[in-house]
Short mmCIF file of C-alpha atoms in Angstrom, two decimals:
data_model
loop_
_atom_site.label_atom_id
_atom_site.label_comp_id
_atom_site.label_asym_id
_atom_site.label_seq_id
_atom_site.Cartn_x
_atom_site.Cartn_y
_atom_site.Cartn_z
CA MET A 259 134.53 124.47 65.35
CA ASN A 260 137.19 122.31 66.83
CA LYS A 261 135.77 119.82 69.37
CA LYS A 262 139.22 119.50 70.89
CA ASN A 263 138.87 122.98 72.30
CA GLY A 264 135.57 122.07 73.96
CA PHE A 265 133.72 124.75 75.79
CA LEU A 266 136.63 127.16 75.32
CA ASP A 267 135.56 127.96 71.77
CA ILE A 268 131.90 128.27 72.68
CA LEU A 269 132.78 130.55 75.63
CA ASP A 270 134.74 132.84 73.29
CA GLU A 271 131.96 132.71 70.69
CA GLU A 272 129.31 133.73 73.22
CA LEU A 273 131.49 136.43 74.78
CA SER A 274 132.24 137.82 71.35
CA LYS A 275 128.45 138.15 70.68
CA ASN A 276 127.25 139.27 74.09
CA PHE A 277 130.01 140.99 76.03
CA ASN A 278 131.21 144.45 74.78
CA TYR A 279 134.13 145.04 77.13
CA ASP A 280 137.79 144.11 76.59
CA TYR A 281 138.30 140.56 77.78
CA GLU A 282 140.82 137.84 77.61
CA ILE A 283 140.43 134.06 78.05
CA ASN A 284 143.34 132.22 79.65
CA TRP A 285 143.47 128.45 79.77
CA ASP A 286 145.48 127.26 82.80
CA LYS A 287 146.07 123.70 81.64
CA LYS A 288 148.09 122.56 84.63
CA ASN A 289 145.40 123.80 87.04
CA HIS A 290 142.41 122.70 84.87
CA GLY A 291 141.01 126.24 84.95
CA ILE A 292 139.78 128.75 82.44
CA ILE A 293 139.95 132.42 83.41
CA VAL A 294 137.94 135.19 81.78
CA SER A 295 139.42 138.49 82.70
CA PHE A 296 138.11 141.94 81.72
CA VAL A 297 139.14 145.53 82.04
CA LEU A 298 137.06 148.65 82.73
CA GLU A 299 138.50 152.09 82.06
CA VAL A 300 137.02 155.21 83.58
CA GLU A 301 138.18 158.79 82.94
CA ASN A 302 139.31 160.57 86.04
CA LEU A 303 138.40 164.08 84.84
CA ASP A 304 138.69 165.72 88.26
CA ASN A 305 142.13 164.06 88.93
CA ILE A 306 140.87 162.48 92.12
CA GLU A 307 143.59 160.59 93.90
CA VAL A 308 142.84 156.88 94.01
CA GLU A 309 144.90 154.13 95.65
CA ASP A 310 144.99 150.67 94.03
CA THR A 311 145.13 147.29 95.77
CA ASP A 312 148.98 147.48 95.77
CA GLY A 313 148.91 150.80 97.62
CA VAL A 314 149.93 152.89 94.61
CA SER A 315 148.23 156.32 94.43
CA SER A 316 147.37 157.97 91.16
CA THR A 317 145.21 160.70 89.65
CA GLU A 318 145.28 159.03 86.22
CA ASP A 319 142.22 157.38 84.52
CA LEU A 320 141.09 154.32 86.45
CA LEU A 321 141.71 150.83 85.13
CA TYR A 322 139.76 148.09 86.92
CA GLU A 323 140.46 144.48 86.21
CA ASP A 324 138.59 141.47 87.42
CA ALA A 325 138.09 137.82 86.41
CA VAL A 326 135.83 134.82 86.51
CA LEU A 327 137.21 131.34 86.93
CA PHE A 328 135.74 128.14 85.51
CA TYR A 329 137.15 125.31 87.48
CA ASN A 330 137.18 121.56 88.08
CA PRO A 331 136.13 120.94 91.69
CA SER A 332 138.42 117.97 92.12
CA LYS A 333 141.54 119.35 90.39
CA THR A 334 141.66 123.18 90.38
CA GLN A 335 143.50 124.96 93.18
CA PHE A 336 142.47 128.68 93.74
CA ASN A 337 141.53 131.35 96.22
CA ASP A 338 137.89 132.53 95.83
CA LYS A 339 138.95 136.09 96.78
CA ASP A 340 141.07 136.32 93.66
CA TYR A 341 137.93 136.23 91.39
CA LEU A 342 134.65 138.01 90.87
CA ALA A 343 133.09 134.58 90.52
CA THR A 344 134.15 130.98 90.46
CA ILE A 345 132.04 128.63 88.40
CA PRO A 346 132.50 124.82 88.55
CA TYR A 347 132.28 122.49 85.56
CA ASP A 348 131.97 118.73 85.71
CA GLU A 349 132.92 115.89 83.39
CA GLN A 350 129.97 116.64 81.16
CA GLY A 351 131.31 120.13 80.53
CA LEU A 352 129.16 123.21 80.00
CA SER A 353 126.25 123.78 77.63
CA ARG A 354 126.04 126.43 74.92
CA GLU A 355 122.87 127.70 76.66
CA PHE A 356 124.73 128.09 79.95
CA LEU A 357 127.71 129.90 78.25
CA GLU A 358 125.29 132.20 76.50
CA PHE A 359 123.46 132.96 79.75
CA PHE A 360 126.88 133.46 81.48
CA SER A 361 128.05 135.94 78.83
CA LEU A 362 124.79 137.95 79.07
CA PHE A 363 124.87 137.87 82.92
CA LEU A 364 128.51 139.03 82.87
CA GLN A 365 127.58 141.87 80.53
CA ASP A 366 124.82 143.02 82.90
CA THR A 367 127.06 142.64 85.99
CA VAL A 368 129.89 144.62 84.37
CA ASP A 369 127.49 147.34 83.08
CA ASP A 370 126.34 147.81 86.67
CA GLY A 371 129.91 147.68 87.86
CA LEU A 372 131.01 150.41 85.38
CA SER A 373 128.18 152.63 86.55
CA ASP A 374 129.18 151.99 90.17
CA LEU A 375 132.80 152.69 89.40
CA MET A 376 131.94 156.10 88.00
CA ASP A 377 129.81 156.80 91.06
CA PHE A 378 132.73 155.67 93.26
CA LEU A 379 134.90 158.40 91.85
CA GLU A 380 132.44 161.02 93.08
CA SER A 381 131.84 159.40 96.50
CA GLU A 382 133.55 159.20 99.86
CA GLU A 383 133.74 155.42 99.64
CA LYS A 384 137.13 153.91 100.42
CA GLU A 385 136.91 150.64 98.42
CA PHE A 386 135.37 149.50 95.16
CA SER A 387 134.62 146.11 93.82
CA ILE A 388 132.04 144.61 91.43
CA SER A 389 129.51 142.24 92.97
CA TRP A 390 128.31 138.94 91.48
CA ASP A 391 124.66 138.32 92.37
CA TRP A 392 124.72 134.60 93.01
CA ASP A 393 120.97 134.40 93.77
CA LYS A 394 120.08 136.02 90.46
CA PHE A 395 122.67 133.94 88.55
CA ASN A 396 121.58 130.68 90.09
CA ALA A 397 117.85 131.55 89.45
CA GLY A 398 118.62 132.23 85.81
CA ASP A 399 120.72 129.10 85.45
CA ASP A 400 117.83 127.02 86.88
CA THR A 401 115.53 128.09 84.05
CA LEU A 402 117.92 126.96 81.28
CA GLU A 403 117.19 123.98 79.10
CA ASP A 404 120.63 122.61 78.31
CA THR A 405 120.78 120.71 75.02
CA GLU A 406 124.38 120.33 73.77
CA PHE A 407 127.31 120.06 76.13
CA PHE A 408 130.96 120.86 75.44
CA LYS A 409 133.62 119.22 77.50
CA TYR A 410 136.67 120.77 79.05
CA PRO A 411 139.30 121.32 76.35
CA ARG A 412 141.83 118.62 75.48
CA TYR A 413 145.45 119.25 74.76
#
């Protein structure tokens, strides 16, 4: 493992083990942020017309993309509404235990989201989004015993 890449490598390692959806990690060096984006695909067997956030209608299979941002509270500029969740990191970085917990929590959240997305196709609902349960996330985070921390990557 390359210490230079800090928690970036550990994040990828934990997602590879615990998250079974397509994902991508982007390192926004200038903005001191790390973005984990993922895609869900759902078959639209009944060719139901769905309009995306850009106002484009389609009866094709649904692709839903969302992202989580890891950010530096004093340096990163962002809009909360652009992300499923925004998670701060400090000078100490993030622990392996936290990143493992995050990847498992993201898996559960996206599993629920995929189920909700399939239900959405058969409902009269007008909008769909996945929800991040901050109470549950924070409660789980509070039980962690962090041992080894990995700093924000260097370049």
